[in-house]
PDB file of C-alpha atoms in Angstrom:
ATOM      1  CA  MET A   1      14.442 -97.552  52.103  1.00 56.00           C
ATOM      2  CA  GLN A   2      15.843 -94.129  51.616  1.00 66.00           C
ATOM      3  CA  ARG A   3      15.121 -91.832  54.332  1.00 70.00           C
ATOM      4  CA  ARG A   4      13.670 -88.699  53.413  1.00 74.00           C
ATOM      5  CA  LEU A   5      15.998 -85.739  55.029  1.00 80.00           C
ATOM      6  CA  SER A   6      14.476 -82.702  56.271  1.00 88.00           C
ATOM      7  CA  VAL A   7      15.368 -79.006  54.977  1.00 90.00           C
ATOM      8  CA  GLU A   8      16.670 -77.163  58.111  1.00 92.00           C
ATOM      9  CA  LEU A   9      16.141 -73.016  57.529  1.00 92.00           C
ATOM     10  CA  LEU A  10      18.401 -70.698  59.046  1.00 93.00           C
ATOM     11  CA  GLY A  11      17.429 -67.084  59.906  1.00 91.00           C
ATOM     12  CA  LEU A  12      20.474 -64.938  58.239  1.00 93.00           C
ATOM     13  CA  PHE A  13      20.708 -61.086  58.618  1.00 92.00           C
ATOM     14  CA  PRO A  14      18.000 -60.386  61.177  1.00 92.00           C
ATOM     15  CA  LEU A  15      16.354 -56.919  61.695  1.00 95.00           C
ATOM     16  CA  ALA A  16      17.085 -56.266  65.350  1.00 97.00           C
ATOM     17  CA  LEU A  17      13.774 -54.890  66.922  1.00 98.00           C
ATOM     18  CA  GLY A  18      14.409 -54.099  70.531  1.00 98.00           C
ATOM     19  CA  ARG A  19      11.361 -54.486  72.886  1.00 98.00           C
ATOM     20  CA  VAL A  20      11.573 -53.474  76.893  1.00 98.00           C
ATOM     21  CA  PRO A  21       8.609 -53.521  78.816  1.00 98.00           C
ATOM     22  CA  LEU A  22       9.095 -50.412  81.243  1.00 97.00           C
ATOM     23  CA  ARG A  23       7.491 -50.876  84.533  1.00 93.00           C
ATOM     24  CA  LEU A  24       6.686 -47.206  84.775  1.00 95.00           C
ATOM     25  CA  ASP A  25       4.146 -45.865  87.491  1.00 96.00           C
ATOM     26  CA  PRO A  26       0.801 -45.581  86.189  1.00 95.00           C
ATOM     27  CA  TRP A  27       0.599 -42.161  87.909  1.00 96.00           C
ATOM     28  CA  ASP A  28       3.659 -41.233  85.902  1.00 96.00           C
ATOM     29  CA  LEU A  29       2.252 -42.259  82.730  1.00 97.00           C
ATOM     30  CA  ALA A  30      -0.925 -40.132  83.324  1.00 97.00           C
ATOM     31  CA  LEU A  31       1.071 -37.452  83.773  1.00 98.00           C
ATOM     32  CA  LEU A  32       2.902 -37.791  80.378  1.00 98.00           C
ATOM     33  CA  MET A  33      -0.480 -38.337  78.308  1.00 98.00           C
ATOM     34  CA  GLN A  34      -1.603 -35.190  80.205  1.00 98.00           C
ATOM     35  CA  GLU A  35       1.573 -33.196  78.999  1.00 98.00           C
ATOM     36  CA  VAL A  36       1.151 -35.197  75.635  1.00 98.00           C
ATOM     37  CA  LEU A  37      -2.487 -33.962  75.230  1.00 98.00           C
ATOM     38  CA  ALA A  38      -1.678 -30.627  76.520  1.00 98.00           C
ATOM     39  CA  LEU A  39       0.982 -29.897  73.840  1.00 98.00           C
ATOM     40  CA  ARG A  40      -1.357 -30.891  71.085  1.00 97.00           C
ATOM     41  CA  GLY A  41      -3.827 -28.265  72.343  1.00 96.00           C
ATOM     42  CA  ASP A  42      -6.807 -27.990  70.217  1.00 95.00           C
ATOM     43  CA  ALA A  43      -5.616 -29.500  66.844  1.00 94.00           C
ATOM     44  CA  GLU A  44      -6.988 -32.858  65.642  1.00 91.00           C
ATOM     45  CA  GLY A  45      -4.504 -34.037  63.105  1.00 94.00           C
ATOM     46  CA  ASN A  46      -1.796 -33.403  60.633  1.00 95.00           C
ATOM     47  CA  PRO A  47      -2.970 -31.706  57.650  1.00 91.00           C
ATOM     48  CA  THR A  48      -3.302 -34.802  55.667  1.00 91.00           C
ATOM     49  CA  PRO A  49      -6.666 -36.012  56.320  1.00 92.00           C
ATOM     50  CA  GLY A  50      -6.849 -39.308  58.434  1.00 96.00           C
ATOM     51  CA  CYS A  51      -3.188 -38.909  59.664  1.00 97.00           C
ATOM     52  CA  ALA A  52      -2.596 -38.705  63.436  1.00 98.00           C
ATOM     53  CA  TRP A  53      -1.065 -35.476  64.825  1.00 98.00           C
ATOM     54  CA  THR A  54       2.705 -36.132  64.947  1.00 98.00           C
ATOM     55  CA  GLY A  55       3.947 -33.169  66.859  1.00 97.00           C
ATOM     56  CA  ASP A  56       7.947 -33.077  64.577  1.00 96.00           C
ATOM     57  CA  ILE A  57       5.513 -30.799  61.808  1.00 95.00           C
ATOM     58  CA  ASN A  58       3.895 -29.088  64.148  1.00 96.00           C
ATOM     59  CA  GLY A  59       6.548 -27.452  66.211  1.00 96.00           C
ATOM     60  CA  ILE A  60       6.502 -29.994  68.597  1.00 98.00           C
ATOM     61  CA  TRP A  61       9.903 -32.140  68.132  1.00 98.00           C
ATOM     62  CA  GLN A  62      11.920 -30.858  71.460  1.00 98.00           C
ATOM     63  CA  VAL A  63      10.270 -32.814  74.022  1.00 98.00           C
ATOM     64  CA  HIS A  64      13.532 -34.346  75.660  1.00 98.00           C
ATOM     65  CA  ARG A  65      14.886 -30.768  76.652  1.00 98.00           C
ATOM     66  CA  LEU A  66      10.832 -30.071  78.682  1.00 98.00           C
ATOM     67  CA  GLU A  67      11.138 -30.958  82.117  1.00 98.00           C
ATOM     68  CA  ALA A  68       8.059 -32.832  82.631  1.00 97.00           C
ATOM     69  CA  PHE A  69      10.089 -35.531  79.686  1.00 98.00           C
ATOM     70  CA  THR A  70      13.605 -35.539  81.395  1.00 97.00           C
ATOM     71  CA  ALA A  71      13.140 -38.368  83.469  1.00 97.00           C
ATOM     72  CA  ILE A  72      11.776 -40.820  80.839  1.00 98.00           C
ATOM     73  CA  THR A  73      14.287 -39.287  78.125  1.00 98.00           C
ATOM     74  CA  ALA A  74      16.824 -40.603  80.396  1.00 98.00           C
ATOM     75  CA  GLU A  75      15.401 -43.833  80.546  1.00 98.00           C
ATOM     76  CA  VAL A  76      14.687 -44.236  76.349  1.00 98.00           C
ATOM     77  CA  GLU A  77      18.764 -42.763  76.669  1.00 98.00           C
ATOM     78  CA  ARG A  78      19.673 -45.854  78.846  1.00 98.00           C
ATOM     79  CA  GLN A  79      17.801 -48.434  77.011  1.00 98.00           C
ATOM     80  CA  ALA A  80      19.414 -47.105  73.445  1.00 98.00           C
ATOM     81  CA  TRP A  81      22.640 -47.800  75.062  1.00 98.00           C
ATOM     82  CA  ALA A  82      21.744 -51.434  76.027  1.00 98.00           C
ATOM     83  CA  TYR A  83      20.497 -51.829  72.711  1.00 98.00           C
ATOM     84  CA  LEU A  84      23.543 -50.808  71.002  1.00 98.00           C
ATOM     85  CA  GLN A  85      25.415 -53.465  73.340  1.00 98.00           C
ATOM     86  CA  GLU A  86      23.487 -55.961  72.618  1.00 98.00           C
ATOM     87  CA  LEU A  87      23.977 -55.198  68.894  1.00 97.00           C
ATOM     88  CA  GLY A  88      27.351 -55.782  69.493  1.00 97.00           C
ATOM     89  CA  PHE A  89      28.933 -51.869  69.952  1.00 97.00           C
ATOM     90  CA  ARG A  90      32.551 -51.803  71.517  1.00 95.00           C
ATOM     91  CA  GLU A  91      31.591 -49.400  74.685  1.00 94.00           C
ATOM     92  CA  GLY A  92      33.387 -45.850  74.014  1.00 93.00           C
ATOM     93  CA  SER A  93      33.426 -46.708  70.540  1.00 95.00           C
ATOM     94  CA  VAL A  94      30.549 -44.030  69.464  1.00 97.00           C
ATOM     95  CA  ALA A  95      28.542 -41.021  71.243  1.00 98.00           C
ATOM     96  CA  LEU A  96      24.887 -41.025  71.130  1.00 98.00           C
ATOM     97  CA  HIS A  97      22.601 -37.756  70.387  1.00 98.00           C
ATOM     98  CA  VAL A  98      18.918 -37.491  70.798  1.00 98.00           C
ATOM     99  CA  GLN A  99      18.304 -35.404  67.765  1.00 97.00           C
ATOM    100  CA  ARG A 100      14.269 -34.874  67.910  1.00 98.00           C
ATOM    101  CA  ALA A 101      11.803 -36.339  70.387  1.00 98.00           C
ATOM    102  CA  TRP A 102       7.885 -35.238  69.630  1.00 98.00           C
ATOM    103  CA  PRO A 103       4.625 -36.863  70.674  1.00 98.00           C
ATOM    104  CA  VAL A 104       2.082 -38.482  68.758  1.00 98.00           C
ATOM    105  CA  VAL A 105      -1.629 -38.837  68.970  1.00 98.00           C
ATOM    106  CA  SER A 106      -4.000 -40.835  67.134  1.00 97.00           C
ATOM    107  CA  GLU A 107      -7.661 -40.347  66.980  1.00 97.00           C
ATOM    108  CA  VAL A 108     -10.052 -42.880  66.170  1.00 96.00           C
ATOM    109  CA  GLY A 109      -9.829 -43.972  62.079  1.00 97.00           C
ATOM    110  CA  GLN A 110      -6.028 -41.499  62.103  1.00 97.00           C
ATOM    111  CA  VAL A 111      -2.961 -43.411  60.466  1.00 98.00           C
ATOM    112  CA  VAL A 112       0.399 -42.741  60.212  1.00 97.00           C
ATOM    113  CA  GLY A 113       1.652 -43.400  56.639  1.00 96.00           C
ATOM    114  CA  ARG A 114       4.557 -45.445  55.633  1.00 96.00           C
ATOM    115  CA  HIS A 115       7.771 -43.499  56.149  1.00 97.00           C
ATOM    116  CA  HIS A 116      11.667 -43.837  57.177  1.00 97.00           C
ATOM    117  CA  HIS A 117      13.923 -41.068  59.375  1.00 98.00           C
ATOM    118  CA  PRO A 118      16.864 -40.595  56.730  1.00 97.00           C
ATOM    119  CA  ASN A 119      17.950 -37.894  59.247  1.00 96.00           C
ATOM    120  CA  ALA A 120      18.938 -40.545  62.204  1.00 98.00           C
ATOM    121  CA  HIS A 121      20.303 -44.029  62.885  1.00 98.00           C
ATOM    122  CA  LEU A 122      18.298 -45.615  65.361  1.00 98.00           C
ATOM    123  CA  SER A 123      14.568 -44.639  66.407  1.00 98.00           C
ATOM    124  CA  ALA A 124      12.608 -45.092  69.348  1.00 98.00           C
ATOM    125  CA  VAL A 125       8.939 -45.154  70.274  1.00 98.00           C
ATOM    126  CA  LEU A 126       7.392 -45.380  73.839  1.00 98.00           C
ATOM    127  CA  TYR A 127       3.876 -46.015  74.174  1.00 98.00           C
ATOM    128  CA  LEU A 128       2.199 -43.968  77.072  1.00 98.00           C
ATOM    129  CA  ASN A 129      -1.316 -46.380  76.776  1.00 97.00           C
ATOM    130  CA  GLY A 130      -2.608 -49.278  74.860  1.00 97.00           C
ATOM    131  CA  ASP A 131      -3.684 -53.159  75.990  1.00 96.00           C
ATOM    132  CA  GLY A 132      -1.370 -54.735  73.890  1.00 96.00           C
ATOM    133  CA  SER A 133      -4.495 -56.118  71.304  1.00 96.00           C
ATOM    134  CA  GLY A 134      -3.307 -53.705  68.484  1.00 97.00           C
ATOM    135  CA  ARG A 135      -6.888 -52.113  68.171  1.00 97.00           C
ATOM    136  CA  SER A 136      -5.815 -48.530  68.939  1.00 97.00           C
ATOM    137  CA  GLY A 137      -3.254 -48.996  66.284  1.00 97.00           C
ATOM    138  CA  CYS A 138      -0.093 -51.105  65.560  1.00 98.00           C
ATOM    139  CA  LEU A 139       3.583 -49.890  64.352  1.00 98.00           C
ATOM    140  CA  ARG A 140       4.027 -51.775  61.292  1.00 98.00           C
ATOM    141  CA  LEU A 141       7.781 -52.651  60.153  1.00 98.00           C
ATOM    142  CA  PHE A 142       8.311 -53.236  56.598  1.00 95.00           C
ATOM    143  CA  PRO A 143      11.047 -55.443  55.235  1.00 93.00           C
ATOM    144  CA  ARG A 144      14.144 -53.476  53.067  1.00 90.00           C
ATOM    145  CA  GLN A 145      13.641 -56.225  50.353  1.00 88.00           C
ATOM    146  CA  HIS A 146      11.791 -59.515  50.546  1.00 87.00           C
ATOM    147  CA  SER A 147      14.800 -62.044  50.645  1.00 90.00           C
ATOM    148  CA  ASN A 148      13.058 -65.068  50.620  1.00 90.00           C
ATOM    149  CA  GLU A 149      10.279 -64.508  47.945  1.00 86.00           C
ATOM    150  CA  LEU A 150      12.790 -66.105  45.171  1.00 88.00           C
ATOM    151  CA  VAL A 151      11.145 -64.045  42.640  1.00 85.00           C
ATOM    152  CA  PRO A 152       9.999 -60.553  43.072  1.00 83.00           C
ATOM    153  CA  GLY A 153       6.549 -59.397  43.783  1.00 79.00           C
ATOM    154  CA  LEU A 154       5.651 -63.140  45.335  1.00 78.00           C
ATOM    155  CA  ALA A 155       5.508 -61.569  48.762  1.00 71.00           C
ATOM    156  CA  VAL A 156       2.667 -59.095  48.382  1.00 69.00           C
ATOM    157  CA  GLY A 157       0.246 -61.670  47.574  1.00 62.00           C
ATOM    158  CA  HIS A 158      -2.533 -60.922  45.131  1.00 68.00           C
ATOM    159  CA  GLY A 159      -3.195 -64.577  44.260  1.00 71.00           C
ATOM    160  CA  GLY A 160       0.235 -65.526  44.489  1.00 77.00           C
ATOM    161  CA  PRO A 161       1.424 -69.061  45.376  1.00 85.00           C
ATOM    162  CA  ILE A 162       2.869 -68.248  48.896  1.00 84.00           C
ATOM    163  CA  GLU A 163       0.764 -68.980  51.557  1.00 85.00           C
ATOM    164  CA  ALA A 164       0.272 -65.494  53.829  1.00 81.00           C
ATOM    165  CA  ASP A 165      -0.850 -67.513  56.783  1.00 85.00           C
ATOM    166  CA  SER A 166       1.096 -70.350  56.481  1.00 89.00           C
ATOM    167  CA  ALA A 167       3.960 -70.852  58.900  1.00 91.00           C
ATOM    168  CA  GLY A 168       6.523 -70.518  56.398  1.00 89.00           C
ATOM    169  CA  GLY A 169       4.949 -67.501  54.877  1.00 88.00           C
ATOM    170  CA  GLN A 170       4.407 -65.686  58.257  1.00 89.00           C
ATOM    171  CA  ARG A 171       8.353 -66.138  59.083  1.00 91.00           C
ATOM    172  CA  TRP A 172      10.267 -66.174  56.097  1.00 92.00           C
ATOM    173  CA  ASN A 173       7.845 -64.146  53.502  1.00 88.00           C
ATOM    174  CA  ALA A 174       5.674 -61.827  55.893  1.00 89.00           C
ATOM    175  CA  PRO A 175       4.878 -58.523  53.906  1.00 88.00           C
ATOM    176  CA  TRP A 176       5.296 -56.631  57.124  1.00 93.00           C
ATOM    177  CA  VAL A 177       5.583 -57.310  61.122  1.00 95.00           C
ATOM    178  CA  ASP A 178       2.841 -55.586  63.608  1.00 97.00           C
ATOM    179  CA  VAL A 179       3.634 -54.346  66.962  1.00 98.00           C
ATOM    180  CA  ALA A 180       1.027 -53.454  69.388  1.00 98.00           C
ATOM    181  CA  PRO A 181       0.979 -50.670  71.670  1.00 98.00           C
ATOM    182  CA  GLN A 182       1.148 -51.493  75.386  1.00 97.00           C
ATOM    183  CA  ALA A 183       1.834 -49.121  78.293  1.00 97.00           C
ATOM    184  CA  GLY A 184       5.230 -48.558  79.041  1.00 98.00           C
ATOM    185  CA  LEU A 185       6.397 -50.616  76.073  1.00 98.00           C
ATOM    186  CA  LEU A 186       9.619 -49.035  74.561  1.00 98.00           C
ATOM    187  CA  VAL A 187      10.547 -50.472  71.220  1.00 98.00           C
ATOM    188  CA  LEU A 188      14.023 -49.857  69.188  1.00 98.00           C
ATOM    189  CA  PHE A 189      14.896 -50.518  65.527  1.00 98.00           C
ATOM    190  CA  PRO A 190      17.158 -48.822  62.642  1.00 98.00           C
ATOM    191  CA  ALA A 191      15.751 -45.561  61.415  1.00 98.00           C
ATOM    192  CA  HIS A 192      16.078 -46.391  58.087  1.00 98.00           C
ATOM    193  CA  THR A 193      13.423 -49.113  58.258  1.00 98.00           C
ATOM    194  CA  ASP A 194      10.200 -48.241  56.565  1.00 98.00           C
ATOM    195  CA  HIS A 195       7.547 -47.936  58.954  1.00 98.00           C
ATOM    196  CA  ALA A 196       3.824 -46.953  59.329  1.00 98.00           C
ATOM    197  CA  VAL A 197       1.052 -46.772  62.228  1.00 98.00           C
ATOM    198  CA  THR A 198      -2.062 -48.979  61.192  1.00 98.00           C
ATOM    199  CA  ALA A 199      -5.868 -47.155  61.704  1.00 98.00           C
ATOM    200  CA  ASN A 200      -7.088 -46.597  65.713  1.00 98.00           C
ATOM    201  CA  ASP A 201     -10.218 -48.696  65.624  1.00 97.00           C
ATOM    202  CA  ASP A 202     -11.195 -48.222  69.035  1.00 95.00           C
ATOM    203  CA  GLU A 203     -13.457 -45.846  69.195  1.00 93.00           C
ATOM    204  CA  GLU A 204     -12.836 -45.560  73.574  1.00 90.00           C
ATOM    205  CA  ASP A 205      -9.165 -44.784  73.386  1.00 91.00           C
ATOM    206  CA  VAL A 206      -6.817 -41.768  71.759  1.00 96.00           C
ATOM    207  CA  ARG A 207      -3.459 -43.742  71.371  1.00 97.00           C
ATOM    208  CA  LEU A 208      -0.540 -42.097  72.489  1.00 98.00           C
ATOM    209  CA  SER A 209       3.334 -42.309  72.263  1.00 98.00           C
ATOM    210  CA  LEU A 210       6.291 -40.391  71.875  1.00 98.00           C
ATOM    211  CA  ALA A 211       8.818 -41.158  69.575  1.00 98.00           C
ATOM    212  CA  PHE A 212      12.709 -40.377  69.214  1.00 98.00           C
ATOM    213  CA  ASP A 213      15.356 -39.657  66.641  1.00 98.00           C
ATOM    214  CA  LEU A 214      19.047 -40.704  67.860  1.00 98.00           C
ATOM    215  CA  ALA A 215      22.465 -40.525  65.778  1.00 98.00           C
ATOM    216  CA  LEU A 216      25.335 -42.164  66.471  1.00 98.00           C
ATOM    217  CA  THR A 217      29.124 -40.301  65.968  1.00 98.00           C
ATOM    218  CA  ALA A 218      32.206 -40.478  67.111  1.00 97.00           C
ATOM    219  CA  PRO A 219      33.201 -39.511  70.371  1.00 96.00           C
ATOM    220  CA  PHE A 220      34.434 -36.172  71.031  1.00 96.00           C
ATOM    221  CA  ALA A 221      38.108 -36.092  70.429  1.00 94.00           C
ATOM    222  CA  GLY A 222      40.844 -34.542  72.818  1.00 92.00           C
ATOM    223  CA  PRO A 223      43.995 -33.333  71.313  1.00 91.00           C
ATOM    224  CA  ALA A 224      45.701 -36.690  72.539  1.00 89.00           C
ATOM    225  CA  ASP A 225      43.028 -38.417  70.667  1.00 90.00           C
ATOM    226  CA  ALA A 226      43.201 -40.247  67.237  1.00 90.00           C
ATOM    227  CA  ALA A 227      41.296 -38.498  64.660  1.00 91.00           C
ATOM    228  CA  PRO A 228      38.038 -39.593  64.101  1.00 93.00           C
ATOM    229  CA  PRO A 229      37.513 -42.754  61.894  1.00 92.00           C
ATOM    230  CA  GLU A 230      35.623 -41.948  58.334  1.00 93.00           C
ATOM    231  CA  TYR A 231      32.773 -44.138  58.701  1.00 94.00           C
ATOM    232  CA  LEU A 232      31.537 -41.940  61.647  1.00 95.00           C
ATOM    233  CA  ALA A 233      30.757 -38.171  61.745  1.00 96.00           C
ATOM    234  CA  PRO A 234      32.482 -36.346  64.231  1.00 96.00           C
ATOM    235  CA  HIS A 235      31.128 -34.972  67.277  1.00 97.00           C
ATOM    236  CA  PRO A 236      28.595 -32.105  66.574  1.00 97.00           C
ATOM    237  CA  ALA A 237      30.481 -30.115  69.406  1.00 96.00           C
ATOM    238  CA  GLN A 238      33.302 -30.116  66.491  1.00 96.00           C
ATOM    239  CA  TRP A 239      31.836 -29.028  63.903  1.00 96.00           C
ATOM    240  CA  THR A 240      31.912 -25.180  62.669  1.00 96.00           C
ATOM    241  CA  GLU A 241      28.956 -23.849  61.098  1.00 94.00           C
ATOM    242  CA  LEU A 242      29.406 -21.642  57.676  1.00 94.00           C
ATOM    243  CA  GLN A 243      28.022 -18.390  57.639  1.00 93.00           C
ATOM    244  CA  GLN A 244      26.489 -17.224  54.638  1.00 88.00           C
ATOM    245  CA  ARG A 245      27.470 -13.789  53.551  1.00 84.00           C
ATOM    246  CA  ALA A 246      25.469 -11.514  51.461  1.00 79.00           C
ATOM    247  CA  GLY A 247      26.608 -11.804  47.351  1.00 73.00           C
ATOM    248  CA  ASP A 248      27.529 -15.299  48.204  1.00 70.00           C
ATOM    249  CA  PRO A 249      25.710 -18.474  45.548  1.00 68.00           C
ATOM    250  CA  GLY A 250      21.859 -18.284  46.474  1.00 63.00           C
ATOM    251  CA  GLN A 251      21.341 -14.697  48.084  1.00 60.00           C
TER     252      GLN A 251
END
């Protein structure tokens, strides 16, 4: 009698989602939440109805430069370096920069629409509150493509042949992955990844978080160093800004 062979599926080319449950003092978290709410002031959300308030489009995009956020920014930087090390980056091969950092405040029913950060290389989100249930809105990560749906469009559902709730459907053809907020949880992921935030359904809680855009460049090149590799932008300190003069095109 011929023995039936089982199929072994190997997960190739995975997306690296970093999760770090920071052990932050509850008092420090409370102070950070107080600072975030003060920065938001009387605003209720972004201009688009139903959207959470995000500091980056409301003039609050450099909280990493504010004294109240210095310590937590330093911790994010440490974990970002650890993330790069886990990805295999050689020590000293790149420089890492915080481009911008901003608070996000989600009231009941508010969301953040699907987007990505083309200006950056690495995204980080630190949750200041949340109990891990996802009731206050989850970070939703979308794949760049559904590698295993075989026929384009099957993974989105709508009566298709893939059982979305099956183990195979969840592991190999999930339309997205949700990360529930939890106080002190830091997540890191490639900035080109499409992501969104689902609706805050907790009527007793306002979801608070800090978002960071980080960029990689070549290290600062001294006189005796080799030129930066072509695939990495030179260190920003070695750029030259060109001044537009009267009469130049565009004036």
